[in-house]
Short mmCIF file of C-alpha atoms in Angstrom, two decimals:
data_model
loop_
_atom_site.label_atom_id
_atom_site.label_comp_id
_atom_site.label_asym_id
_atom_site.label_seq_id
_atom_site.Cartn_x
_atom_site.Cartn_y
_atom_site.Cartn_z
CA GLY J 1 -0.21 -0.04 -0.06
CA ASP J 2 0.81 3.81 0.00
CA SER J 3 3.26 5.04 2.49
CA VAL J 4 5.66 7.75 3.36
CA THR J 5 8.78 7.95 5.26
CA GLN J 6 10.22 10.94 6.53
CA MET J 7 13.42 11.78 8.52
CA GLU J 8 13.50 11.06 12.33
CA GLY J 9 13.60 13.99 14.38
CA PRO J 10 14.48 16.16 16.16
CA VAL J 11 16.44 18.08 14.06
CA THR J 12 18.05 20.98 16.06
CA LEU J 13 19.27 24.01 14.21
CA SER J 14 20.83 27.52 14.98
CA GLU J 15 18.90 30.51 13.42
CA GLU J 16 19.58 31.41 9.64
CA ALA J 17 21.13 27.90 9.30
CA PHE J 18 19.71 25.70 6.29
CA LEU J 19 16.86 23.30 6.65
CA THR J 20 16.37 19.73 4.74
CA ILE J 21 13.78 17.19 6.00
CA ASN J 22 13.94 14.26 3.91
CA CYS J 23 10.82 12.73 2.70
CA THR J 24 9.95 9.74 0.41
CA TYR J 25 6.93 7.76 -0.60
CA THR J 26 5.74 4.99 -2.16
CA ALA J 27 2.48 4.85 -4.44
CA THR J 28 0.64 3.00 -7.04
CA GLY J 29 -0.98 5.85 -8.81
CA TYR J 30 -0.34 9.39 -9.28
CA PRO J 31 -0.24 11.14 -5.94
CA SER J 32 -0.31 14.95 -4.82
CA LEU J 33 2.36 15.33 -2.18
CA PHE J 34 2.00 17.95 0.48
CA TRP J 35 3.78 19.14 3.43
CA TYR J 36 2.06 19.93 6.90
CA VAL J 37 3.09 21.99 9.81
CA GLN J 38 1.70 21.68 13.21
CA TYR J 39 2.79 24.22 15.86
CA PRO J 40 2.33 23.14 19.67
CA GLY J 41 -1.53 22.74 20.65
CA GLU J 42 -2.63 23.23 17.20
CA GLY J 43 -4.13 21.73 14.48
CA LEU J 44 -2.27 20.87 10.96
CA GLN J 45 -1.64 23.71 8.33
CA LEU J 46 -0.96 23.49 4.74
CA LEU J 47 2.75 24.40 4.15
CA LEU J 48 2.71 23.40 0.46
CA LYS J 49 2.02 21.11 -2.16
CA ALA J 50 2.64 19.89 -5.54
CA THR J 51 0.36 17.70 -8.01
CA LYS J 52 2.46 16.33 -10.48
CA ALA J 53 6.25 15.58 -11.34
CA ASP J 54 8.79 17.98 -11.19
CA ASP J 55 6.28 20.64 -9.94
CA LYS J 56 8.11 22.65 -7.04
CA GLY J 57 5.76 23.60 -4.01
CA SER J 58 6.68 26.98 -2.37
CA ASN J 59 5.35 29.20 1.05
CA LYS J 60 7.12 31.33 3.49
CA GLY J 61 10.36 30.33 2.30
CA PHE J 62 9.99 26.92 2.14
CA GLU J 63 10.34 24.65 -0.95
CA ALA J 64 9.63 21.06 -1.67
CA THR J 65 10.08 19.68 -5.51
CA TYR J 66 8.13 16.63 -6.41
CA ARG J 67 11.14 13.83 -7.81
CA LYS J 68 9.22 10.71 -9.38
CA GLU J 69 12.31 9.21 -10.46
CA THR J 70 13.72 9.37 -6.62
CA THR J 71 10.15 9.19 -5.17
CA SER J 72 10.83 12.16 -2.76
CA PHE J 73 9.56 15.26 -1.66
CA HIS J 74 12.42 17.26 0.34
CA LEU J 75 11.44 20.08 2.64
CA GLU J 76 14.15 22.95 2.13
CA LYS J 77 14.39 26.49 3.68
CA GLY J 78 17.40 28.70 3.23
CA SER J 79 17.43 30.61 6.61
CA VAL J 80 15.13 29.28 9.80
CA GLN J 81 13.72 31.46 11.90
CA VAL J 82 13.01 30.64 15.86
CA SER J 83 9.24 30.93 14.89
CA ASP J 84 9.73 27.61 12.47
CA SER J 85 9.93 25.54 15.56
CA ALA J 86 7.24 23.28 14.85
CA VAL J 87 6.67 19.64 13.81
CA TYR J 88 6.30 18.94 10.05
CA PHE J 89 4.48 16.39 8.07
CA CYS J 90 5.00 15.06 4.21
CA ALA J 91 1.67 13.34 3.25
CA LEU J 92 0.43 12.19 0.09
CA SER J 93 -3.26 11.81 -1.28
CA ASP J 94 -4.63 9.61 -3.86
CA ARG J 95 -7.53 8.40 -5.27
CA ASN J 96 -9.20 5.17 -4.19
CA THR J 97 -12.27 3.51 -5.11
CA GLY J 98 -14.38 6.33 -5.75
CA GLY J 99 -12.87 8.31 -2.80
CA PHE J 100 -9.26 9.46 -1.39
CA LYS J 101 -7.11 9.12 1.68
CA THR J 102 -4.26 11.00 2.77
CA ILE J 103 -1.28 9.01 4.28
CA PHE J 104 0.99 11.01 6.39
CA GLY J 105 4.49 10.45 7.59
CA ALA J 106 5.77 10.40 11.15
CA GLY J 107 6.85 13.69 11.33
CA THR J 108 10.02 15.75 12.17
CA ARG J 109 10.24 17.82 15.20
CA LEU J 110 12.15 20.83 14.41
CA PHE J 111 13.66 23.35 16.86
CA VAL J 112 15.38 26.48 16.20
CA LYS J 113 17.66 28.35 18.55
CA ALA J 114 18.15 31.81 18.52
CA ASP O 1 -15.15 32.74 6.00
CA ALA O 2 -14.79 30.41 8.87
CA GLY O 3 -12.78 27.43 8.92
CA VAL O 4 -13.35 24.07 10.04
CA THR O 5 -14.53 23.84 13.25
CA GLN O 6 -14.56 21.27 15.84
CA SER O 7 -15.98 20.36 18.85
CA PRO O 8 -16.06 19.95 21.49
CA THR O 9 -11.97 21.09 22.03
CA HIS O 10 -11.30 18.69 24.81
CA LEU O 11 -13.28 15.47 26.36
CA ILE O 12 -12.65 12.89 28.95
CA LYS O 13 -14.16 9.67 28.84
CA THR O 14 -13.97 6.41 30.73
CA ARG O 15 -12.92 3.30 29.49
CA GLY O 16 -16.06 1.54 27.90
CA GLN O 17 -17.77 4.43 27.47
CA GLN O 18 -19.06 6.07 24.07
CA VAL O 19 -17.96 9.44 22.43
CA THR O 20 -19.39 11.66 19.77
CA LEU O 21 -17.12 14.00 17.90
CA ARG O 22 -18.61 16.95 15.50
CA CYS O 23 -17.35 18.84 13.00
CA SER O 24 -18.48 21.08 10.57
CA PRO O 25 -16.80 21.96 7.01
CA ILE O 26 -16.16 24.88 5.22
CA SER O 27 -18.82 26.61 3.61
CA GLY O 28 -19.49 25.16 0.23
CA HIS O 29 -17.14 22.00 0.96
CA LYS O 30 -19.22 18.80 0.53
CA SER O 31 -16.45 15.92 1.48
CA VAL O 32 -15.34 15.42 5.43
CA SER O 33 -12.59 13.28 6.61
CA TRP O 34 -11.46 12.10 10.09
CA TYR O 35 -8.08 11.29 11.33
CA GLN O 36 -6.83 10.33 14.52
CA GLN O 37 -3.22 11.35 16.05
CA VAL O 38 -1.69 9.59 18.57
CA LEU O 39 0.78 12.03 20.30
CA GLY O 40 4.01 11.75 18.40
CA GLN O 41 2.81 9.96 15.36
CA GLY O 42 1.48 11.26 12.42
CA PRO O 43 -2.23 11.36 11.85
CA GLN O 44 -3.81 8.02 10.65
CA PHE O 45 -7.02 8.42 8.25
CA ILE O 46 -10.57 6.82 9.89
CA PHE O 47 -12.95 7.93 7.26
CA GLN O 48 -13.86 9.96 3.98
CA TYR O 49 -17.39 11.27 3.34
CA TYR O 50 -18.58 12.63 0.33
CA GLU O 51 -22.20 13.96 -0.25
CA LYS O 52 -23.30 11.97 2.68
CA GLU O 53 -21.59 8.65 1.48
CA GLU O 54 -19.07 6.63 2.86
CA ARG O 55 -16.04 7.14 0.20
CA GLY O 56 -13.10 5.54 2.31
CA ARG O 57 -12.50 3.53 5.74
CA GLY O 58 -9.17 3.23 7.05
CA ASN O 59 -7.74 0.36 9.16
CA PHE O 60 -9.94 1.02 12.20
CA PRO O 61 -12.30 -1.11 14.36
CA ASP O 62 -15.80 -1.43 13.90
CA ARG O 63 -16.20 0.62 17.02
CA PHE O 64 -15.42 3.55 15.00
CA SER O 65 -18.31 4.74 13.03
CA ALA O 66 -19.11 8.41 11.37
CA ARG O 67 -22.02 9.60 8.98
CA GLN O 68 -22.56 12.96 7.50
CA PHE O 69 -25.56 15.33 7.54
CA PRO O 70 -27.42 17.04 4.36
CA ASN O 71 -25.57 20.24 5.76
CA TYR O 72 -22.10 18.29 5.37
CA SER O 73 -21.60 18.35 8.89
CA SER O 74 -20.05 15.13 10.51
CA GLU O 75 -20.40 12.87 13.38
CA LEU O 76 -17.43 10.37 14.46
CA ASN O 77 -18.72 7.88 17.07
CA VAL O 78 -16.60 5.71 18.96
CA ASN O 79 -17.72 2.87 20.91
CA ALA O 80 -16.52 0.69 24.00
CA LEU O 81 -13.51 3.26 24.28
CA LEU O 82 -10.10 1.72 25.17
CA LEU O 83 -7.34 3.52 26.56
CA GLY O 84 -5.60 3.31 23.15
CA ASP O 85 -8.20 5.70 21.67
CA SER O 86 -6.91 8.66 23.68
CA ALA O 87 -5.58 10.92 20.80
CA LEU O 88 -6.11 14.33 18.77
CA TYR O 89 -8.95 13.64 16.52
CA LEU O 90 -8.79 15.72 13.15
CA CYS O 91 -11.43 16.96 10.74
CA ALA O 92 -10.92 17.97 7.38
CA SER O 93 -12.64 19.50 4.50
CA LEU O 94 -12.42 19.26 0.79
CA GLY O 95 -14.45 21.07 -1.75
CA ALA O 96 -14.87 21.04 -5.27
CA GLY O 97 -12.56 23.71 -7.15
CA THR O 98 -9.63 23.63 -4.71
CA GLY O 99 -6.28 22.07 -5.09
CA ARG O 100 -6.60 18.48 -5.97
CA TYR O 101 -6.76 16.66 -2.62
CA GLU O 102 -5.68 19.83 -0.54
CA GLN O 103 -7.54 19.38 2.74
CA TYR O 104 -8.26 22.10 5.31
CA PHE O 105 -7.86 20.89 8.82
CA GLY O 106 -9.97 21.80 11.92
CA PRO O 107 -8.12 22.66 15.38
CA GLY O 108 -9.07 18.79 16.33
CA THR O 109 -10.92 17.34 19.39
CA ARG O 110 -8.46 16.23 22.04
CA LEU O 111 -9.81 13.23 23.56
CA THR O 112 -8.54 11.31 26.90
CA VAL O 113 -9.28 8.13 28.03
CA THR O 114 -9.20 7.11 31.42
#
């Protein structure tokens, strides 16, 4: 079945450091790929998305490119801020039997130190 | 426009009891999905409803059930509660015309089973 694997955390960085969170997926169809962010005590917020191969999603300085050949969707940011401290989830959505479901990775916690 | 709303915010139940969680999607959205997020893990898909019909079901026991009403709001019911049902329950809505499979999440209901 479909699955998402993302790098284990926590990831601890200093402010203005470069961020990469790795994500790979397994899917039988042609899924859409997402990164969600969850701040402490809150629900999930969509950070960025890509719906087909070679698409690049971007938002708030974060970027991720849908790589079909490597089945990857790595999240990057050039300069992190303390306010980026949160848990980041990679996810895929695909259609199945008239509906669809979203599969999430386990999440990667990011700590950014001032 | 209001986002996805869920009630109650927090809930404490005893093992063996039954619980009902409620969700109202974004106005105009006809699809609602439910997810269970155990502490420290990614959300797990429970159900998807579209136009009041079940369109997808995750790997959860029959103690979990849901329904969608004519106004597209939804209820998730869990019978015979177990300690392991303690989690954050997230509702997400999806509307026609939004980005492919892009879901909007509510803040969640935190259920504690003692």
